[in-house]
């Protein structure tokens, strides 16, 4: 029952922000009188920070208090939503000194993108050009009239749907897109691979339930942990599959596993990612530092008298997992609401 869940949320908000208990009754009466639940920006801001703090798969939660919230619940047209997304991208990017940011839109708005900035994937008869993870969404964009350049790193358009209206496709002007060209601190040939990645990861397809209300358009960004790019996006065989090519260039014996050529190539690719982002002044965290920050987060939470929950499998970096202190102990994966969660894609 909605008002019961709203009460639970308001009680947590009141307790953690040291407000008078009467605040809960006042707000419930206002919602009942208005016949609708309309959270204040302060209540929304707290809820979105709390949802981040409760997201068990996130290793970056130490900084949960520094999330910047943009309240865009009043925007109604695709055009003004597009402009708000560009403003989010600019504010978050901040010339490379990335700011963790979230924008919250009216529940009638849906963003069809997985991330605000991501590369297209073009499936042809015998190969995929670009990011294989984007093939389905790229085809959707083409059905909606988008013409991609057919390259390895074409930024996809924003696809915004309001209510039941047809989705609207908007290109992101290059001036809003910060990217990092990848080079290696000592391997001079690395740059010739022509690899690059975008600076800011901005997830735009998750939802958050706050006191029984579903907010289905809450694009949020942080900064990358290097392994996401170097150990997954550019390394996975079903993504950019760069390990064999890098191993070849390194002159490694790739004919048998025992030479650990994949592991050698993996380390150099990840060193290139961290080195390039650092040199370009773009925020990034290596997986060792990220684990140390998570340990600090755990300590901070315990000092606040809160139990820390986490998804052990997801919190372990995909590279050298046993170097992470959390590898050696179990973790409580209890789910506390609110938290960010998956939802059905609007086009499936
Ligand atoms: C500030 C820097 C941040 C870093 C370095 C970071 C790091 C990560 C990493 C590495 C993952 C795993 C992603 C994967 O394996 O695909 C993750 C997951 C997640 N993060 Fe964070 N994060 C940060 C900020 C945030 C923020 C600001 C939010 C939301 C407000 C957030 C919410 C989440 C959620 C919901 C997941 C799970 C996604 C899923 O279930 O697919 N993170 N984070
Ligand atoms: N560094 C990040 N990494 C991710 C955080 C959440 C999700 C993802 C991508 O998740 C995909 C779906 C499951 N694995 C890939 C990446 C952040 C994105 C937005 C804020 S921080």
Short mmCIF file of C-alpha atoms and ligand atoms in Angstrom, two decimals:
data_model
loop_
_atom_site.label_atom_id
_atom_site.label_comp_id
_atom_site.label_asym_id
_atom_site.label_seq_id
_atom_site.Cartn_x
_atom_site.Cartn_y
_atom_site.Cartn_z
CA UNK A 1 0.00 0.00 0.00
CA UNK A 2 1.60 3.27 -1.17
CA UNK A 3 1.17 5.52 1.87
CA UNK A 4 2.60 2.83 4.15
CA UNK A 5 5.79 2.69 2.03
CA UNK A 6 5.89 6.50 1.92
CA UNK A 7 5.70 6.53 5.73
CA UNK A 8 8.62 4.10 6.00
CA UNK A 9 10.72 6.28 3.67
CA UNK A 10 9.78 9.50 5.51
CA UNK A 11 10.65 7.92 8.86
CA UNK A 12 14.12 7.03 7.58
CA UNK A 13 14.49 10.54 6.12
CA UNK A 14 13.37 12.12 9.41
CA UNK A 15 15.59 9.95 11.58
CA UNK A 16 18.77 10.28 9.50
CA UNK A 17 18.33 14.04 9.03
CA UNK A 18 17.41 14.60 12.68
CA UNK A 19 14.00 16.19 11.91
CA UNK A 20 11.05 16.33 14.35
CA UNK A 21 8.95 13.15 14.29
CA UNK A 22 5.92 15.37 13.53
CA UNK A 23 7.47 15.91 10.07
CA UNK A 24 6.26 12.46 8.96
CA UNK A 25 2.61 13.08 9.92
CA UNK A 26 2.68 16.57 8.37
CA UNK A 27 3.97 15.26 5.04
CA UNK A 28 1.53 12.30 5.01
CA UNK A 29 -1.37 14.69 5.63
CA UNK A 30 -0.18 16.95 2.79
CA UNK A 31 0.03 13.96 0.43
CA UNK A 32 -3.42 12.74 1.47
CA UNK A 33 -4.93 16.24 1.05
CA UNK A 34 -3.25 16.68 -2.35
CA UNK A 35 -4.19 13.14 -3.43
CA UNK A 36 -0.63 12.67 -4.67
CA UNK A 37 2.88 12.02 -3.31
CA UNK A 38 5.17 14.88 -4.32
CA UNK A 39 8.58 14.72 -2.63
CA UNK A 40 10.55 17.89 -1.97
CA UNK A 41 13.97 18.33 -3.61
CA UNK A 42 15.56 17.68 -0.20
CA UNK A 43 13.65 14.41 0.21
CA UNK A 44 14.56 13.40 -3.38
CA UNK A 45 18.23 14.32 -2.88
CA UNK A 46 18.46 12.22 0.28
CA UNK A 47 16.64 9.28 -1.36
CA UNK A 48 18.95 9.26 -4.40
CA UNK A 49 22.07 9.37 -2.20
CA UNK A 50 20.60 6.63 0.01
CA UNK A 51 19.84 4.49 -3.05
CA UNK A 52 23.49 4.77 -4.10
CA UNK A 53 24.63 3.87 -0.57
CA UNK A 54 22.33 0.82 -0.73
CA UNK A 55 23.53 -0.38 -4.16
CA UNK A 56 25.29 -3.62 -3.23
CA UNK A 57 27.12 -4.01 -6.55
CA UNK A 58 28.81 -0.61 -6.35
CA UNK A 59 32.44 -0.40 -5.22
CA UNK A 60 32.41 3.42 -5.38
CA UNK A 61 30.01 4.11 -2.53
CA UNK A 62 32.52 5.94 -0.29
CA UNK A 63 31.46 9.15 -2.02
CA UNK A 64 27.69 8.68 -1.68
CA UNK A 65 27.27 12.01 0.16
CA UNK A 66 28.78 14.02 -2.72
CA UNK A 67 26.14 13.15 -5.33
CA UNK A 68 24.83 16.26 -7.13
CA UNK A 69 21.08 16.10 -7.82
CA UNK A 70 19.29 17.93 -10.66
CA UNK A 71 15.50 17.99 -10.13
CA UNK A 72 14.00 17.88 -13.65
CA UNK A 73 10.58 16.50 -12.69
CA UNK A 74 8.85 19.56 -14.17
CA UNK A 75 10.16 19.09 -17.74
CA UNK A 76 7.55 17.92 -20.25
CA UNK A 77 8.88 18.06 -23.83
CA UNK A 78 11.58 15.88 -25.43
CA UNK A 79 13.46 19.03 -26.49
CA UNK A 80 13.79 20.42 -22.94
CA UNK A 81 14.67 16.95 -21.62
CA UNK A 82 17.41 16.74 -24.29
CA UNK A 83 18.77 20.10 -23.15
CA UNK A 84 18.71 18.94 -19.52
CA UNK A 85 20.70 15.83 -20.49
CA UNK A 86 23.31 18.01 -22.24
CA UNK A 87 23.49 20.14 -19.09
CA UNK A 88 23.98 16.96 -17.02
CA UNK A 89 26.77 15.79 -19.35
CA UNK A 90 28.54 19.16 -19.16
CA UNK A 91 28.21 19.50 -15.37
CA UNK A 92 29.36 15.91 -14.77
CA UNK A 93 32.27 16.11 -17.24
CA UNK A 94 33.60 19.38 -15.82
CA UNK A 95 36.62 19.33 -18.17
CA UNK A 96 37.67 15.92 -16.83
CA UNK A 97 37.34 16.60 -13.11
CA UNK A 98 34.22 14.43 -13.05
CA UNK A 99 31.39 15.22 -10.61
CA UNK A 100 29.01 12.43 -9.54
CA UNK A 101 25.63 13.67 -10.75
CA UNK A 102 22.05 12.42 -11.10
CA UNK A 103 19.08 13.96 -12.90
CA UNK A 104 15.55 12.91 -11.95
CA UNK A 105 12.74 13.22 -14.51
CA UNK A 106 8.98 12.79 -14.35
CA UNK A 107 8.01 9.07 -14.42
CA UNK A 108 6.32 9.63 -17.82
CA UNK A 109 9.78 10.14 -19.38
CA UNK A 110 11.90 7.23 -20.67
CA UNK A 111 15.48 7.40 -21.94
CA UNK A 112 16.08 4.46 -24.29
CA UNK A 113 19.88 4.58 -24.02
CA UNK A 114 21.82 2.26 -21.68
CA UNK A 115 24.33 5.06 -21.13
CA UNK A 116 24.05 8.71 -22.25
CA UNK A 117 27.35 8.34 -24.13
CA UNK A 118 28.17 4.96 -25.68
CA UNK A 119 29.57 3.67 -28.99
CA UNK A 120 27.46 2.18 -31.78
CA UNK A 121 27.78 -1.45 -32.91
CA UNK A 122 27.12 -2.24 -36.60
CA UNK A 123 26.41 -5.87 -37.42
CA UNK A 124 27.29 -6.73 -41.04
CA UNK A 125 27.24 -10.13 -42.83
CA UNK A 126 30.57 -11.34 -41.46
CA UNK A 127 31.69 -8.94 -38.73
CA UNK A 128 30.63 -6.36 -36.13
CA UNK A 129 32.13 -2.88 -36.33
CA UNK A 130 32.20 -0.87 -33.07
CA UNK A 131 30.78 -2.09 -29.73
CA UNK A 132 28.99 -5.45 -30.05
CA UNK A 133 27.07 -4.63 -26.84
CA UNK A 134 25.33 -1.81 -28.73
CA UNK A 135 24.17 -3.78 -31.80
CA UNK A 136 20.51 -4.07 -30.75
CA UNK A 137 20.19 -0.42 -29.69
CA UNK A 138 22.05 0.75 -32.80
CA UNK A 139 19.55 -1.10 -35.00
CA UNK A 140 16.74 0.57 -33.03
CA UNK A 141 18.29 3.99 -33.68
CA UNK A 142 18.60 3.18 -37.40
CA UNK A 143 14.92 2.16 -37.51
CA UNK A 144 14.15 5.56 -36.00
CA UNK A 145 16.06 7.23 -38.86
CA UNK A 146 19.52 7.67 -37.34
CA UNK A 147 22.42 7.40 -39.81
CA UNK A 148 25.63 6.22 -38.13
CA UNK A 149 29.03 6.79 -39.77
CA UNK A 150 29.83 3.06 -39.57
CA UNK A 151 33.02 3.57 -37.50
CA UNK A 152 34.45 1.79 -34.44
CA UNK A 153 33.73 4.69 -32.05
CA UNK A 154 30.56 6.49 -33.21
CA UNK A 155 28.68 8.03 -30.28
CA UNK A 156 25.02 6.96 -30.38
CA UNK A 157 22.20 9.55 -30.31
CA UNK A 158 19.98 10.20 -27.31
CA UNK A 159 16.54 8.59 -27.70
CA UNK A 160 13.92 10.26 -25.49
CA UNK A 161 10.28 9.16 -25.14
CA UNK A 162 7.60 11.16 -23.30
CA UNK A 163 4.49 9.19 -22.36
CA UNK A 164 3.19 7.15 -25.30
CA UNK A 165 4.48 9.58 -27.90
CA UNK A 166 6.97 8.38 -30.52
CA UNK A 167 10.57 8.49 -29.25
CA UNK A 168 12.65 11.47 -30.45
CA UNK A 169 16.28 11.02 -31.62
CA UNK A 170 18.86 13.73 -30.79
CA UNK A 171 22.54 13.76 -31.77
CA UNK A 172 24.99 14.82 -29.03
CA UNK A 173 27.20 17.64 -30.41
CA UNK A 174 30.93 16.73 -30.23
CA UNK A 175 31.59 19.71 -27.95
CA UNK A 176 29.80 17.81 -25.17
CA UNK A 177 31.76 14.58 -25.61
CA UNK A 178 35.09 14.22 -23.79
CA UNK A 179 37.13 11.19 -24.89
CA UNK A 180 40.57 9.83 -24.03
CA UNK A 181 42.91 8.48 -26.75
CA UNK A 182 44.76 5.49 -25.38
CA UNK A 183 48.56 5.33 -25.31
CA UNK A 184 50.98 3.34 -23.15
CA UNK A 185 53.70 4.77 -20.85
CA UNK A 186 56.47 2.73 -22.56
CA UNK A 187 55.03 0.71 -25.50
CA UNK A 188 55.31 3.29 -28.33
CA UNK A 189 53.25 1.15 -30.80
CA UNK A 190 50.21 1.16 -28.51
CA UNK A 191 48.87 4.45 -29.87
CA UNK A 192 48.76 2.95 -33.39
CA UNK A 193 45.95 0.62 -32.25
CA UNK A 194 43.74 3.70 -32.57
CA UNK A 195 41.89 2.97 -29.32
CA UNK A 196 39.96 5.54 -27.29
CA UNK A 197 37.13 5.58 -24.76
CA UNK A 198 34.68 8.20 -23.45
CA UNK A 199 35.44 9.95 -20.18
CA UNK A 200 32.15 9.71 -18.29
CA UNK A 201 30.02 6.59 -17.67
CA UNK A 202 26.39 7.76 -17.34
CA UNK A 203 23.88 4.95 -16.72
CA UNK A 204 20.47 5.97 -18.05
CA UNK A 205 18.36 2.80 -18.05
CA UNK A 206 17.95 1.98 -14.36
CA UNK A 207 15.10 2.90 -12.03
CA UNK A 208 14.73 3.62 -8.33
CA UNK A 209 11.69 3.04 -6.13
CA UNK A 210 11.32 5.74 -3.47
CA UNK A 211 8.64 5.10 -0.87
CA UNK A 212 6.56 3.09 -3.33
CA UNK A 213 6.96 5.53 -6.26
CA UNK A 214 8.98 4.33 -9.28
CA UNK A 215 11.33 6.88 -10.85
CA UNK A 216 12.21 5.29 -14.19
CA UNK A 217 14.42 8.08 -15.59
CA UNK A 218 17.28 8.83 -13.23
CA UNK A 219 20.47 9.02 -15.33
CA UNK A 220 23.47 8.97 -13.01
CA UNK A 221 27.24 9.12 -13.48
CA UNK A 222 30.40 8.63 -11.50
CA UNK A 223 33.86 8.06 -12.93
CA UNK A 224 35.32 4.84 -14.28
CA UNK A 225 37.33 2.21 -12.49
CA UNK A 226 40.07 1.42 -15.02
CA UNK A 227 39.28 -2.31 -15.26
CA UNK A 228 35.78 -1.58 -16.62
CA UNK A 229 37.45 -0.26 -19.78
CA UNK A 230 40.67 -2.27 -19.79
CA UNK A 231 39.51 -5.63 -18.47
CA UNK A 232 35.99 -5.73 -19.91
CA UNK A 233 34.90 -3.18 -22.57
CA UNK A 234 38.11 -3.41 -24.65
CA UNK A 235 39.16 -6.92 -23.53
CA UNK A 236 36.10 -9.20 -23.61
CA UNK A 237 36.03 -11.43 -26.69
CA UNK A 238 32.41 -10.37 -27.27
CA UNK A 239 33.29 -6.67 -26.89
CA UNK A 240 36.33 -5.03 -28.59
CA UNK A 241 38.43 -8.23 -28.16
CA UNK A 242 41.82 -6.45 -28.10
CA UNK A 243 43.92 -9.01 -26.15
CA UNK A 244 45.07 -11.17 -29.11
CA UNK A 245 46.12 -8.09 -31.09
CA UNK A 246 47.98 -6.56 -28.14
CA UNK A 247 49.72 -9.88 -27.36
CA UNK A 248 50.83 -10.17 -31.00
CA UNK A 249 52.28 -6.64 -30.93
CA UNK A 250 54.05 -7.52 -27.66
CA UNK A 251 55.64 -10.50 -29.47
CA UNK A 252 54.13 -13.03 -27.03
CA UNK A 253 53.62 -16.74 -27.82
CA UNK A 254 49.82 -16.86 -28.17
CA UNK A 255 49.78 -20.51 -29.33
CA UNK A 256 49.19 -21.89 -25.83
CA UNK A 257 47.52 -20.70 -22.61
CA UNK A 258 50.51 -21.66 -20.47
CA UNK A 259 52.47 -18.61 -21.60
CA UNK A 260 49.76 -16.49 -19.86
CA UNK A 261 49.84 -14.18 -22.90
CA UNK A 262 46.26 -13.06 -22.14
CA UNK A 263 47.29 -11.94 -18.65
CA UNK A 264 50.34 -10.05 -19.92
CA UNK A 265 48.24 -8.26 -22.56
CA UNK A 266 45.55 -7.51 -19.97
CA UNK A 267 47.98 -5.78 -17.62
CA UNK A 268 49.46 -3.60 -20.37
CA UNK A 269 46.01 -2.62 -21.68
CA UNK A 270 44.93 -1.59 -18.18
CA UNK A 271 48.14 0.34 -17.60
CA UNK A 272 47.48 2.21 -20.86
CA UNK A 273 43.93 3.11 -19.74
CA UNK A 274 45.01 4.45 -16.33
CA UNK A 275 48.03 6.27 -17.80
CA UNK A 276 46.03 7.96 -20.60
CA UNK A 277 43.14 9.12 -18.38
CA UNK A 278 45.59 10.41 -15.77
CA UNK A 279 47.68 12.28 -18.35
CA UNK A 280 44.56 13.88 -19.84
CA UNK A 281 43.34 14.97 -16.39
CA UNK A 282 40.24 12.78 -16.60
CA UNK A 283 39.05 11.24 -13.29
CA UNK A 284 39.58 7.49 -13.03
CA UNK A 285 40.37 5.08 -10.20
CA UNK A 286 42.57 1.96 -10.36
CA UNK A 287 41.00 -1.18 -8.90
CA UNK A 288 43.41 -1.38 -5.96
CA UNK A 289 42.60 2.17 -4.82
CA UNK A 290 38.88 1.52 -5.41
CA UNK A 291 39.01 -1.48 -3.06
CA UNK A 292 40.82 0.60 -0.41
CA UNK A 293 38.10 3.25 -0.75
CA UNK A 294 35.43 0.59 -0.32
CA UNK A 295 37.13 -0.60 2.89
CA UNK A 296 36.98 3.02 4.12
CA UNK A 297 33.28 3.12 3.19
CA UNK A 298 32.69 0.00 5.29
CA UNK A 299 34.47 1.57 8.27
CA UNK A 300 32.49 4.82 7.88
CA UNK A 301 29.20 2.90 7.76
CA UNK A 302 30.06 0.83 10.82
CA UNK A 303 30.96 4.03 12.70
CA UNK A 304 27.52 5.38 11.69
CA UNK A 305 25.98 2.26 13.21
CA UNK A 306 24.81 0.89 9.86
CA UNK A 307 25.35 -2.64 8.54
CA UNK A 308 27.28 -2.71 5.27
CA UNK A 309 25.78 -4.84 2.50
CA UNK A 310 27.48 -5.78 -0.74
CA UNK A 311 27.43 -8.20 -3.64
CA UNK A 312 30.78 -9.98 -3.26
CA UNK A 313 30.97 -11.21 -6.85
CA UNK A 314 30.33 -7.74 -8.30
CA UNK A 315 32.52 -5.84 -5.85
CA UNK A 316 35.57 -7.92 -6.78
CA UNK A 317 37.47 -6.25 -9.63
CA UNK A 318 37.58 -8.40 -12.80
CA UNK A 319 41.38 -8.31 -12.68
CA UNK A 320 43.61 -9.83 -9.95
CA UNK A 321 40.57 -10.32 -7.66
CA UNK A 322 42.57 -12.06 -4.93
CA UNK A 323 44.65 -8.91 -4.41
CA UNK A 324 41.42 -7.34 -3.05
CA UNK A 325 41.05 -7.61 0.75
CA UNK A 326 37.33 -8.30 0.37
CA UNK A 327 38.15 -11.48 -1.60
CA UNK A 328 39.05 -13.26 1.62
CA UNK A 329 35.81 -12.82 3.52
CA UNK A 330 32.03 -13.28 2.99
CA UNK A 331 29.67 -10.34 2.47
CA UNK A 332 26.05 -9.68 3.46
CA UNK A 333 24.02 -9.14 0.27
CA UNK A 334 20.80 -8.07 2.02
CA UNK A 335 18.90 -5.58 -0.14
CA UNK A 336 17.73 -2.39 1.54
CA UNK A 337 15.32 -0.05 -0.32
CA UNK A 338 15.69 2.34 -2.02
CA UNK A 339 18.32 1.06 -4.45
CA UNK A 340 18.90 1.36 -8.22
CA UNK A 341 17.63 -1.59 -10.17
CA UNK A 342 17.08 -2.90 -13.70
CA UNK A 343 13.88 -2.38 -15.60
CA UNK A 344 12.36 -3.63 -18.85
CA UNK A 345 13.81 -1.66 -21.80
CA UNK A 346 11.02 0.49 -23.32
CA UNK A 347 11.72 -0.97 -26.78
CA UNK A 348 11.69 -4.69 -25.90
C1 LIG B 1 31.98 7.90 -8.18
C2 LIG B 1 32.58 6.90 -8.79
C3 LIG B 1 31.99 5.53 -8.96
C4 LIG B 1 32.72 4.42 -9.25
C5 LIG B 1 34.24 4.35 -9.44
C6 LIG B 1 31.80 3.32 -9.36
C7 LIG B 1 32.19 2.02 -9.69
C8 LIG B 1 31.30 1.03 -10.03
C9 LIG B 1 31.67 -0.20 -10.68
C10 LIG B 1 33.08 -0.58 -11.13
C11 LIG B 1 30.55 -0.93 -10.83
C12 LIG B 1 30.43 -2.31 -11.48
C13 LIG B 1 30.03 -2.03 -12.94
C14 LIG B 1 30.14 -3.27 -13.81
O1 LIG B 1 30.80 -4.24 -13.35
O2 LIG B 1 29.62 -3.24 -14.93
C15 LIG B 1 29.47 -0.17 -10.25
C16 LIG B 1 28.16 -0.62 -10.19
C17 LIG B 1 27.11 0.19 -9.79
N1 LIG B 1 27.18 1.50 -9.37
FE1 LIG B 1 28.86 2.55 -8.97
N2 LIG B 1 30.52 3.74 -9.11
C18 LIG B 1 30.59 5.10 -8.88
C19 LIG B 1 29.49 5.93 -8.65
C20 LIG B 1 28.17 5.54 -8.68
C21 LIG B 1 27.04 6.44 -8.59
C22 LIG B 1 27.13 7.97 -8.51
C23 LIG B 1 25.92 5.67 -8.60
C24 LIG B 1 24.47 6.07 -8.52
C25 LIG B 1 24.04 7.23 -8.00
C26 LIG B 1 26.35 4.28 -8.71
C27 LIG B 1 25.50 3.19 -8.74
C28 LIG B 1 25.89 1.92 -9.12
C29 LIG B 1 24.96 0.82 -9.38
C30 LIG B 1 23.44 0.87 -9.22
C31 LIG B 1 25.72 -0.27 -9.79
C32 LIG B 1 25.21 -1.67 -10.20
C33 LIG B 1 24.87 -1.62 -11.69
C34 LIG B 1 24.21 -2.91 -12.19
O3 LIG B 1 23.50 -3.54 -11.35
O4 LIG B 1 24.38 -3.24 -13.38
N3 LIG B 1 27.72 4.23 -8.74
N4 LIG B 1 29.95 1.03 -9.76
N1 LIG B 2 31.84 3.53 -13.14
C1 LIG B 2 30.58 3.16 -13.38
N2 LIG B 2 30.34 1.93 -13.77
C2 LIG B 2 29.12 1.33 -13.91
C3 LIG B 2 28.12 1.48 -12.95
C4 LIG B 2 26.89 0.84 -13.13
C5 LIG B 2 26.66 0.04 -14.27
C6 LIG B 2 27.68 -0.08 -15.21
C7 LIG B 2 27.45 -0.89 -16.44
O1 LIG B 2 26.72 -2.04 -16.11
C8 LIG B 2 26.50 -2.85 -17.24
C9 LIG B 2 25.39 -3.80 -16.96
C10 LIG B 2 26.06 -4.92 -16.17
N3 LIG B 2 27.48 -4.78 -16.42
C11 LIG B 2 27.69 -3.72 -17.44
C12 LIG B 2 28.90 0.54 -15.05
C13 LIG B 2 29.49 4.12 -13.23
C14 LIG B 2 28.44 4.40 -14.08
C15 LIG B 2 27.56 5.38 -13.54
C16 LIG B 2 27.94 5.81 -12.31
S1 LIG B 2 29.36 5.07 -11.84
#
